[in-house]
CSV table of C-alpha atoms in Angstrom, one decimal:
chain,number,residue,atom,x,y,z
F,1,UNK,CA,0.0,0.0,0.0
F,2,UNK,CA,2.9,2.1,0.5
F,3,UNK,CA,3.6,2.0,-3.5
F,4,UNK,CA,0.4,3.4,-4.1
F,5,UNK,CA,1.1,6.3,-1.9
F,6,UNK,CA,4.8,6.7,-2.9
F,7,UNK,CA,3.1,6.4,-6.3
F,8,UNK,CA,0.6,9.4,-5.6
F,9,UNK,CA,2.9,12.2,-4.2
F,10,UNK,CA,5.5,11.0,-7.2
F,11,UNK,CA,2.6,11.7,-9.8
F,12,UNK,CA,1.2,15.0,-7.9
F,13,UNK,CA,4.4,16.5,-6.1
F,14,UNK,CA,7.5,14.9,-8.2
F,15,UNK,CA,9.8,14.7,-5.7
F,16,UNK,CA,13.7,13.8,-6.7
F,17,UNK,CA,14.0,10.0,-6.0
F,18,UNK,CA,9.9,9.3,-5.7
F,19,UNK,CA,10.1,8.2,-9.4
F,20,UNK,CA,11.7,4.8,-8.2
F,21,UNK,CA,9.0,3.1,-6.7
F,22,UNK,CA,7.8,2.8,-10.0
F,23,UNK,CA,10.3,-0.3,-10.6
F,24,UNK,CA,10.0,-3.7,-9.9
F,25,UNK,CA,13.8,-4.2,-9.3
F,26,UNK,CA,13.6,-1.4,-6.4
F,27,UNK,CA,10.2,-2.4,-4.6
F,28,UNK,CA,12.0,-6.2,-4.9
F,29,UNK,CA,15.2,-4.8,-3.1
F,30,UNK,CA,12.5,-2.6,-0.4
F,31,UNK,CA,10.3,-6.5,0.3
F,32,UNK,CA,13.4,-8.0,1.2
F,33,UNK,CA,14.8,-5.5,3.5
F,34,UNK,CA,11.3,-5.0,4.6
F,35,UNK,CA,10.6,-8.8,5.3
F,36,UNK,CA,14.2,-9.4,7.3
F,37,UNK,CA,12.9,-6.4,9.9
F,38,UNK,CA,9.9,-7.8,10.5
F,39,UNK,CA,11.4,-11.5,11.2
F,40,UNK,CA,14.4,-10.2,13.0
F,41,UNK,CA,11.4,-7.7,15.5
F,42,UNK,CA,9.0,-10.7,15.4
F,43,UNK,CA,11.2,-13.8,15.6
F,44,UNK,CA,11.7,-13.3,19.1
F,45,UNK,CA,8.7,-12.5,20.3
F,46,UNK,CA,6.6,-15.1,18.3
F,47,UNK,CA,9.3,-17.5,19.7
F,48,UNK,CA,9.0,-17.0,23.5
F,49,UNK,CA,5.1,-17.0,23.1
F,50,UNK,CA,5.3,-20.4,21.2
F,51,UNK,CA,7.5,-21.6,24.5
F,52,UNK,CA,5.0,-19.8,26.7
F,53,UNK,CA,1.9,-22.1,25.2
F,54,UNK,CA,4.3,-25.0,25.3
F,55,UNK,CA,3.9,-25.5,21.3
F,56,UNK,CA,6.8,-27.8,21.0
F,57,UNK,CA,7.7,-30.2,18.4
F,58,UNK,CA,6.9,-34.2,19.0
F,59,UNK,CA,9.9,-36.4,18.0
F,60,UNK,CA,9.4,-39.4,15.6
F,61,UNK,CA,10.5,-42.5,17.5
F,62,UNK,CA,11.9,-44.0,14.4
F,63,UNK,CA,14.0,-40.9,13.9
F,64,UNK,CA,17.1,-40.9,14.3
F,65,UNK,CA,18.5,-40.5,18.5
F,66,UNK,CA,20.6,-37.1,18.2
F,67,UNK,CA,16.8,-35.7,17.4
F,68,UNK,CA,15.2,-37.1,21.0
F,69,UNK,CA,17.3,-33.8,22.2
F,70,UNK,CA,15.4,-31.2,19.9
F,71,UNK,CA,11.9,-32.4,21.6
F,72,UNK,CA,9.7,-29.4,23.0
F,73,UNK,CA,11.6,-27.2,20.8
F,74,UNK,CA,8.9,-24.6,19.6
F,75,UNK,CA,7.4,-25.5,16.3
F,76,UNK,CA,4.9,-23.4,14.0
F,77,UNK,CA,7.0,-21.1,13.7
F,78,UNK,CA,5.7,-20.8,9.9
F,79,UNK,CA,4.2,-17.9,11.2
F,80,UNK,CA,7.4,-16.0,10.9
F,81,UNK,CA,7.9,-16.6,7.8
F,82,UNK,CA,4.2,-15.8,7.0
F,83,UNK,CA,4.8,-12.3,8.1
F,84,UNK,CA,7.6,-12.0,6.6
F,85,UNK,CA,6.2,-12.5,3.3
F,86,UNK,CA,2.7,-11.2,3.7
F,87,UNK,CA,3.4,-7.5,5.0
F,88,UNK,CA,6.0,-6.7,2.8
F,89,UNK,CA,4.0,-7.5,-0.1
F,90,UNK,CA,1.0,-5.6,1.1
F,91,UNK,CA,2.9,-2.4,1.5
F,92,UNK,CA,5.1,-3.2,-1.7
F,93,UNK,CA,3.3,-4.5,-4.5
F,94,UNK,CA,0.9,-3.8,-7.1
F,95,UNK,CA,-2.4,-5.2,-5.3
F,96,UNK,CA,-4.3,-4.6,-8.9
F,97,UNK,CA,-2.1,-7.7,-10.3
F,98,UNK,CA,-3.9,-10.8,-10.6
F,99,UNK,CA,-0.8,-12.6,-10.4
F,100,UNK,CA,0.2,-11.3,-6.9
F,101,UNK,CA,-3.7,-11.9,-5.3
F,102,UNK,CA,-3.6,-15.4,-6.7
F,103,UNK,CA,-0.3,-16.4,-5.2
F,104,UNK,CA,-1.3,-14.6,-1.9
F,105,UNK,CA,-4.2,-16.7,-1.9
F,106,UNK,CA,-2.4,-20.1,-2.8
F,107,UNK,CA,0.1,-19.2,0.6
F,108,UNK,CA,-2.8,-18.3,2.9
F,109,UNK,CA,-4.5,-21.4,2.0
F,110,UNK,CA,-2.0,-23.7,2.4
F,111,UNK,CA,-0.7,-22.0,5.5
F,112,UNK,CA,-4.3,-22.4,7.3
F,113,UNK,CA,-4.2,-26.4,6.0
F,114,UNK,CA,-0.2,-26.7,7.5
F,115,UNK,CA,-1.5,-24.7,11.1
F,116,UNK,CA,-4.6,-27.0,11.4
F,117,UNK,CA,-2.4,-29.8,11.0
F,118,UNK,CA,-0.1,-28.6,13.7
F,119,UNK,CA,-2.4,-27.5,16.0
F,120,UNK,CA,-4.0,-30.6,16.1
F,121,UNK,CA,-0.4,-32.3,16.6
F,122,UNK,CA,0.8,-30.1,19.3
F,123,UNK,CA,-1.7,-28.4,20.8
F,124,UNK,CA,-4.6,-31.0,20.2
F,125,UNK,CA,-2.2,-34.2,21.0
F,126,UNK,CA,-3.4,-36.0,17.8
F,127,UNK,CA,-0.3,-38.0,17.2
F,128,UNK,CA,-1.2,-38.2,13.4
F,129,UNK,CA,-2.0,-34.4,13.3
F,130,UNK,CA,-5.0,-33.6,10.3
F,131,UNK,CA,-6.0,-36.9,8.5
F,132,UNK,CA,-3.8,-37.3,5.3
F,133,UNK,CA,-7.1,-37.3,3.2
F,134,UNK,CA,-8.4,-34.1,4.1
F,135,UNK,CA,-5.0,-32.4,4.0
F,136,UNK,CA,-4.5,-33.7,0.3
F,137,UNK,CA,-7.8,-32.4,-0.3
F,138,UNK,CA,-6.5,-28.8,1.0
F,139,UNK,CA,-3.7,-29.2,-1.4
F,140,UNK,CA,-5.8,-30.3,-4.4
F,141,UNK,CA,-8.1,-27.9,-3.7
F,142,UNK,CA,-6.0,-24.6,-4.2
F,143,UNK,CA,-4.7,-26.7,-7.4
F,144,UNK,CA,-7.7,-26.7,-9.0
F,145,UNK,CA,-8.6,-23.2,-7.6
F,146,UNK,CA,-5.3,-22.0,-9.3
F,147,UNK,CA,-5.5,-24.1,-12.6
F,148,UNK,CA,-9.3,-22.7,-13.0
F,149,UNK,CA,-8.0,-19.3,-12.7
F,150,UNK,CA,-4.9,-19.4,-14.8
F,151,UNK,CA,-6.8,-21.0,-17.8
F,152,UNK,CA,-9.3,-18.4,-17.5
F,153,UNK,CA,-7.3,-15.5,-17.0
F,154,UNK,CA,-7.0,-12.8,-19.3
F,155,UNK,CA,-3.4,-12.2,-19.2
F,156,UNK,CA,-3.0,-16.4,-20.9
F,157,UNK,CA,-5.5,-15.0,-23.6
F,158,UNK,CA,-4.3,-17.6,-26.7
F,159,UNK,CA,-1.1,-19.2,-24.6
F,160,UNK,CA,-3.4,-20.7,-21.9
F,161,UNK,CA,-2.1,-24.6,-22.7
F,162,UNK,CA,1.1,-23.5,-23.4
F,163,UNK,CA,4.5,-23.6,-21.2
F,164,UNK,CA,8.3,-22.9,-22.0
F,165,UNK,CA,10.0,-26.1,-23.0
F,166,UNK,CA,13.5,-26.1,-21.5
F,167,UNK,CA,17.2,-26.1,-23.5
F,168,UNK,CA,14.8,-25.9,-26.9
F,169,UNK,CA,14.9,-22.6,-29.0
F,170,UNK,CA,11.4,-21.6,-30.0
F,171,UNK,CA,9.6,-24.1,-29.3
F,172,UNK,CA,7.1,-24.5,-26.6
F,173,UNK,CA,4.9,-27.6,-25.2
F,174,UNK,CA,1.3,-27.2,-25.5
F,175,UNK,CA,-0.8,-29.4,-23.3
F,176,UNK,CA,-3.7,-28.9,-25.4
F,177,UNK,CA,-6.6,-29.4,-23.4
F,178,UNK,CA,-7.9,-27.7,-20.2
F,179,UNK,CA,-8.4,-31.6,-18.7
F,180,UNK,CA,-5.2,-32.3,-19.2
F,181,UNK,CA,-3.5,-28.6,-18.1
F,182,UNK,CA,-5.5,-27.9,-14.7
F,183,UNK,CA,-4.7,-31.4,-13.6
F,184,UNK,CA,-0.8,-30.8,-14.2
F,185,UNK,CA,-1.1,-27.8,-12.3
F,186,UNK,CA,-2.8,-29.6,-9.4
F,187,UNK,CA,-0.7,-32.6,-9.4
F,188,UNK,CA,3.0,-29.8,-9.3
F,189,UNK,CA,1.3,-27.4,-6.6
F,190,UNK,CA,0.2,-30.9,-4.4
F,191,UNK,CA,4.1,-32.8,-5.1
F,192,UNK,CA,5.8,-29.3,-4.7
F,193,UNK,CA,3.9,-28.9,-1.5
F,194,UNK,CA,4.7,-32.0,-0.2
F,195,UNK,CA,8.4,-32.5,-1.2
F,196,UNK,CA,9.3,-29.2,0.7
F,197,UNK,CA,6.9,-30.6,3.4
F,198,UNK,CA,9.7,-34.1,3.0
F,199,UNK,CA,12.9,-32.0,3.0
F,200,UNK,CA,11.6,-30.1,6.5
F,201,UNK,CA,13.3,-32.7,8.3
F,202,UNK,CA,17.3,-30.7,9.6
F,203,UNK,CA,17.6,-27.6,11.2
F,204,UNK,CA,17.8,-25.0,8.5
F,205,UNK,CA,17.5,-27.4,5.2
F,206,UNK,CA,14.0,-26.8,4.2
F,207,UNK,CA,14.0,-22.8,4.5
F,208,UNK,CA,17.6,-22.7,3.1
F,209,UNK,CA,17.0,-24.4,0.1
F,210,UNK,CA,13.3,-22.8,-0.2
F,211,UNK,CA,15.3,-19.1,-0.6
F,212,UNK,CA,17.8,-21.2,-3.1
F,213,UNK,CA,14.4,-21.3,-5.1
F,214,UNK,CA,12.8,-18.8,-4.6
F,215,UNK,CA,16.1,-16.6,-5.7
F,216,UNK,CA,15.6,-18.5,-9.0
F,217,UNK,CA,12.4,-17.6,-9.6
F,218,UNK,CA,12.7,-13.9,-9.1
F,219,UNK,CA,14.7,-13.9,-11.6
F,220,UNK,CA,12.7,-15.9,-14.0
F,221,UNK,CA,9.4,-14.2,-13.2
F,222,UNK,CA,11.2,-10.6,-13.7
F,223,UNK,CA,12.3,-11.6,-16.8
F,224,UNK,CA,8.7,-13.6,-18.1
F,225,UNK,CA,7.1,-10.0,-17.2
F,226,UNK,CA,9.9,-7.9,-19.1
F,227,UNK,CA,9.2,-7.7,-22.8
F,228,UNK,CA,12.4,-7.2,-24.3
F,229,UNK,CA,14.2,-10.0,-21.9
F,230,UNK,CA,12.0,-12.4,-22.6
F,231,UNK,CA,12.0,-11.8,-26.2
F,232,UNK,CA,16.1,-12.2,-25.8
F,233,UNK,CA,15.9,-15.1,-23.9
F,234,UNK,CA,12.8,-16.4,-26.3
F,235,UNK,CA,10.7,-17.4,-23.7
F,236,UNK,CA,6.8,-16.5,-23.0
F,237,UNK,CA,6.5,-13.0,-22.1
F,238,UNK,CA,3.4,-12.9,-19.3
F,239,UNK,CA,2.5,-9.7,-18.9
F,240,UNK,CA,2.4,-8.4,-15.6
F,241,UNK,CA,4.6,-11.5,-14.0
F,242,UNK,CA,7.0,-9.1,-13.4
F,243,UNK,CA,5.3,-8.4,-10.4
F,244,UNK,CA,5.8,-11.6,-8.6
F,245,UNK,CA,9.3,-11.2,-8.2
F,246,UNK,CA,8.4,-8.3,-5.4
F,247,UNK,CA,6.7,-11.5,-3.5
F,248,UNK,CA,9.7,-13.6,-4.3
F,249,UNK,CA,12.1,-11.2,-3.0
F,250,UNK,CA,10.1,-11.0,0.3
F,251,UNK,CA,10.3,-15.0,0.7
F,252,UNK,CA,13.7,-14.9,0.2
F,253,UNK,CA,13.9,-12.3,2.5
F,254,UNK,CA,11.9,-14.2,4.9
F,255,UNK,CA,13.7,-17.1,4.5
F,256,UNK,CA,17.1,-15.1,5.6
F,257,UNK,CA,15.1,-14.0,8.6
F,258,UNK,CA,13.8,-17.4,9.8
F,259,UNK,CA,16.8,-19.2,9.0
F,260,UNK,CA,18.4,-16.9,12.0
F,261,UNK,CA,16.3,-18.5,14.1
F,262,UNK,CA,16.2,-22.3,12.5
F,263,UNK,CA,20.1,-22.2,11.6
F,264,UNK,CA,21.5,-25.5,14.0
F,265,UNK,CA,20.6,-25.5,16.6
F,266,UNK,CA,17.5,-24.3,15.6
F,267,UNK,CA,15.3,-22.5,18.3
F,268,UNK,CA,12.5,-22.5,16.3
F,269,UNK,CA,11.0,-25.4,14.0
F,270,UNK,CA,8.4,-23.6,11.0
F,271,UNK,CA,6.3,-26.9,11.1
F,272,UNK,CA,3.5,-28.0,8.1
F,273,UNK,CA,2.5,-24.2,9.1
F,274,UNK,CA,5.3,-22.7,6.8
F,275,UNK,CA,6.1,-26.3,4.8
F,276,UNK,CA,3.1,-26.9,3.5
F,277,UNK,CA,3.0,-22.6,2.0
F,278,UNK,CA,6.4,-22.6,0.9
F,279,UNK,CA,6.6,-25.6,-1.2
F,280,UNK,CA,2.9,-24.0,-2.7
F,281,UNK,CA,4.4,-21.1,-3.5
F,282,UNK,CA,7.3,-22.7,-5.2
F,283,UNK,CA,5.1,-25.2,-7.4
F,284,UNK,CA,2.4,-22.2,-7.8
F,285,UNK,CA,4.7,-20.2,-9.1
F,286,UNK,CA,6.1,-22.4,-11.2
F,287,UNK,CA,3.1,-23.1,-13.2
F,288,UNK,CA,2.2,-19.2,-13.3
F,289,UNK,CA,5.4,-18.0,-15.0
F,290,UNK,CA,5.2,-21.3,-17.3
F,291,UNK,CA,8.4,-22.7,-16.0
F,292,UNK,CA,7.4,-25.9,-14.3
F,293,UNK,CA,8.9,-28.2,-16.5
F,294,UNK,CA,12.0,-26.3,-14.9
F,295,UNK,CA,10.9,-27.2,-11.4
F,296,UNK,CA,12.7,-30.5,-11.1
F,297,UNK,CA,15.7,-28.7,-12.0
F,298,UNK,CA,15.9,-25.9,-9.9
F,299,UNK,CA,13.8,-27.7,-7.1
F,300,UNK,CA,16.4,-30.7,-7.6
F,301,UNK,CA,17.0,-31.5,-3.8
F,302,UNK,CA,13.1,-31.5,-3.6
F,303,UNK,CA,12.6,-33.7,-6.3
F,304,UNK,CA,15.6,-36.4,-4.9
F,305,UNK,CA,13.8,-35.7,-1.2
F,306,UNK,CA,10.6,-37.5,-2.5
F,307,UNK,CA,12.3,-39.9,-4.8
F,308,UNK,CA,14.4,-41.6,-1.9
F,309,UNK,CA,11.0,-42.3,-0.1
F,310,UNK,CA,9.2,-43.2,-2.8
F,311,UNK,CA,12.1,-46.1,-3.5
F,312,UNK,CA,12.1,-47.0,-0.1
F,313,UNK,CA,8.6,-47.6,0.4
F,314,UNK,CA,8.2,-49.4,-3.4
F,315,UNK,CA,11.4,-51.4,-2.5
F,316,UNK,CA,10.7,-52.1,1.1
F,317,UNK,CA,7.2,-53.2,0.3
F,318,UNK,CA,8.5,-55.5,-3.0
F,319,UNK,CA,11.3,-57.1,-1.0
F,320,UNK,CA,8.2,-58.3,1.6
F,321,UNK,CA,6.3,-59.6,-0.9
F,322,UNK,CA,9.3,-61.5,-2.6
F,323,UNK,CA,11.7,-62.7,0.5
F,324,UNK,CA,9.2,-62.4,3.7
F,325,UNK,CA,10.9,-59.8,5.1
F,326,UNK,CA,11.3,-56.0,3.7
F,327,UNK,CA,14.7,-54.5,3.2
F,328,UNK,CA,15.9,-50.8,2.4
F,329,UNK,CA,17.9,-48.8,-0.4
F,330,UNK,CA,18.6,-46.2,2.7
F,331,UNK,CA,19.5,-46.2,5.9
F,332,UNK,CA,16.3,-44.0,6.4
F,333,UNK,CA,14.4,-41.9,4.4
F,334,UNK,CA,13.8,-38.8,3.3
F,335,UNK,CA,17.5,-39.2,2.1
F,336,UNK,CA,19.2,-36.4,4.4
F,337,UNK,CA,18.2,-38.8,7.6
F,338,UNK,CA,20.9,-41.4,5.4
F,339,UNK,CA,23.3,-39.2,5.9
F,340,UNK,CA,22.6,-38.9,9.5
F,341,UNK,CA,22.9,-42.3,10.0
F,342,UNK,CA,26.5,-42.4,8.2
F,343,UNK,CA,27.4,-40.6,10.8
F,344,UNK,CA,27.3,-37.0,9.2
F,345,UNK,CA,27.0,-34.2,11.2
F,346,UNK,CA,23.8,-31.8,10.7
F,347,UNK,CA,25.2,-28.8,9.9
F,348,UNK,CA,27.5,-30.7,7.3
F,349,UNK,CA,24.8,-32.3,5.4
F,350,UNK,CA,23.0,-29.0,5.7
F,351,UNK,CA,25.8,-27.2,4.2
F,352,UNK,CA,26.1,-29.4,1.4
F,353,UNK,CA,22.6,-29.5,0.2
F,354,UNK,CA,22.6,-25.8,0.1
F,355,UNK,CA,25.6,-26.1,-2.4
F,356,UNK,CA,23.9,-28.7,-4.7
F,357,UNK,CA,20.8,-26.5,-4.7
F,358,UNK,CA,22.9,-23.9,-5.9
F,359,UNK,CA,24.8,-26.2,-8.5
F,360,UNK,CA,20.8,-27.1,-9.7
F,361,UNK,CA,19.8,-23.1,-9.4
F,362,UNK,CA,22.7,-21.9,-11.6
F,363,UNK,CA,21.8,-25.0,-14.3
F,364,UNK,CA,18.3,-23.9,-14.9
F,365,UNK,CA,19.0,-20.2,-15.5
F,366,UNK,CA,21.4,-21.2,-17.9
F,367,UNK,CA,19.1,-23.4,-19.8
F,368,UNK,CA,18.0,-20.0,-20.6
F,369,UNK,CA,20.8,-18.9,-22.5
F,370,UNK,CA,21.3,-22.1,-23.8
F,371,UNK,CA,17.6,-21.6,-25.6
């Protein structure tokens, strides 16, 4: 809302320097700085009254033992990141943009789905938290809500079906038909969602390698909305994309912020409360800029995070059936819990995940120039 007013006295008083808030590139750099205040002034304080109500996180039993010591620690703390990501975008972006209401929408949703789920974990004692039905129905529900409105939307007017093919110059995939598009859409929001919701298992992973992300898609959704880059770059050019990178910038400033507070030893766990939204936004985003066939690229540690639990339970479940007895690819799964078990230390295999991330982040901008 501040860009409207900063907008106003620019167009009635012209005040040297007012003529910035005009650009995407400078209200991007104003959500992130914006969005690390508010976590670094409302960490803390969200913190101690998560530890007042005694909202701590429950500890698998089949985990593995260093985590018995991180029991009670103060979980939910998606609500950080929440903040950090809704105000900045209220006072920062263009709230006439379709794009920006829709994704708004797709991280409220999912964030009330992820805070039922852990309220009725922690507060409630449910040791399965919300029924795995009716959370998938949340999930697939915002899908469809976001497929409907994407195919309908006047900015896809004649490209609706259509979606950047990767490393190919000018050539694009069309899926044809709504039936088979909305689905898509559904199916990446729901897996996106639930891979970051997977990868949420180390102090600092998830939210580190969210940012990784979410740094990639700024980029790529600045570029989609600017006409002359994305003729360059001979990719779709969406107009009025651009806009999402302000809301990129403040989940990446967000996830600086929370990471203060979830860096090992974390003092603060985000639960399905922030999981559950961030891997939403990443897969919602995705499909909105038309670079989801790019998501298993720059969401690579997401993508191996449900693979290596998807092999262990298909392998685990075959070697039953065929020798009595069920045996494992993994020590455990999701795949950074392996690690664990080899005797790697948390921070290490934190570390290094961030830097493959990167590695997959870096590979899927330059599939740009190579196009």
């Amino acid at each position: 809302m501040l860009y409207y007013l900063f907008d106003w006295i620019n167009k009635l008083y012209a005040p040297p320097g007012f003529d910035a808030f005009r650009f995407i590139t400078f209200r991007s750099g104003l959500a992130v700085l914006t969005s690390l205040i508010i976590c670094f002034w409302l960490g803390p304080k969200i913190i101690k009254k998560l530890k007042e109500h005694q909202i701590g996180e429950t500890i698998r039993e089949d985990g593995p033992e260093r985590h018995k010591a991180k029991a009670g620690t103060p979980t939910m703390g998606g609500l950080i990141i929440h903040l950090g990501i809704l105000v900045p975008v209220l006072l920062w972006g263009d709230l006439k943009n379709m794009y920006v209401w829709l994704i708004i929408l797709v991280t409220v949703w999912l964030g009330v789905v992820g805070f039922i789920d852990d309220y009725l974990k922690v507060v409630k004692k449910y040791p399965k938290g919300l029924i795995a039905r009716y959370k998938l129905m949340g999930q697939i529900s915002i899908g469809l809500i976001v497929g409907v409105i994407l195919y309908n939307s006047p900015e896809f007017d004649g490209i609706e079906t259509i979606t950047t093919l990767p490393f190919i110059k000018n050539l694009n995939w069309d899926y044809v038909y709504w039936w088979i598009y909305i689905p898509v859409i559904v199916f990446i929001i729901t897996a996106t969602s639930n891979a970051v919701n997977l990868t949420d298992g180390l102090d600092g992973l998830a939210i580190g390698t969210v940012g990784i992300s979410a740094l990639t898609l700024t980029v790529m959704a600045y570029v989609s909305g600017h006409i002359e880059f994305s003729r360059y770059l001979s990719i779709i050019y969406l107009r009025g994309s651009g806009e999402l990178a302000v809301f990129l910038s403040a989940l990446v400033g967000a996830s600086l912020g929370f990471l203060w507070f979830n860096a090992y030893p974390a003092q603060v766990f985000m639960g399905d409360t922030g999981s559950l939204a961030l891997g939403g936004i990443i897969g919602a985003v995705s499909v909105m800029i038309k670079k989801e066939l790019l998501l298993p690229v720059f969401g690579g540690i997401f993508v191996i995070e449900t693979l290596s639990v998807i092999i262990q339970r298909l392998y685990f479940k075959y070697t039953k059936r065929r020798y009595g007895e069920g045996r494992r690819v993994f020590k455990m799964a999701p795949i950074h819990h392996h690690f664990e078990l080899l005797g790697w230390a948390e921070p290490k295999i934190v570390i290094r995940f961030y830097i493959v991330a990167i590695i997959f982040a870096v590979l899927s901008l330059v599939t740009f120039k190579i196009r």
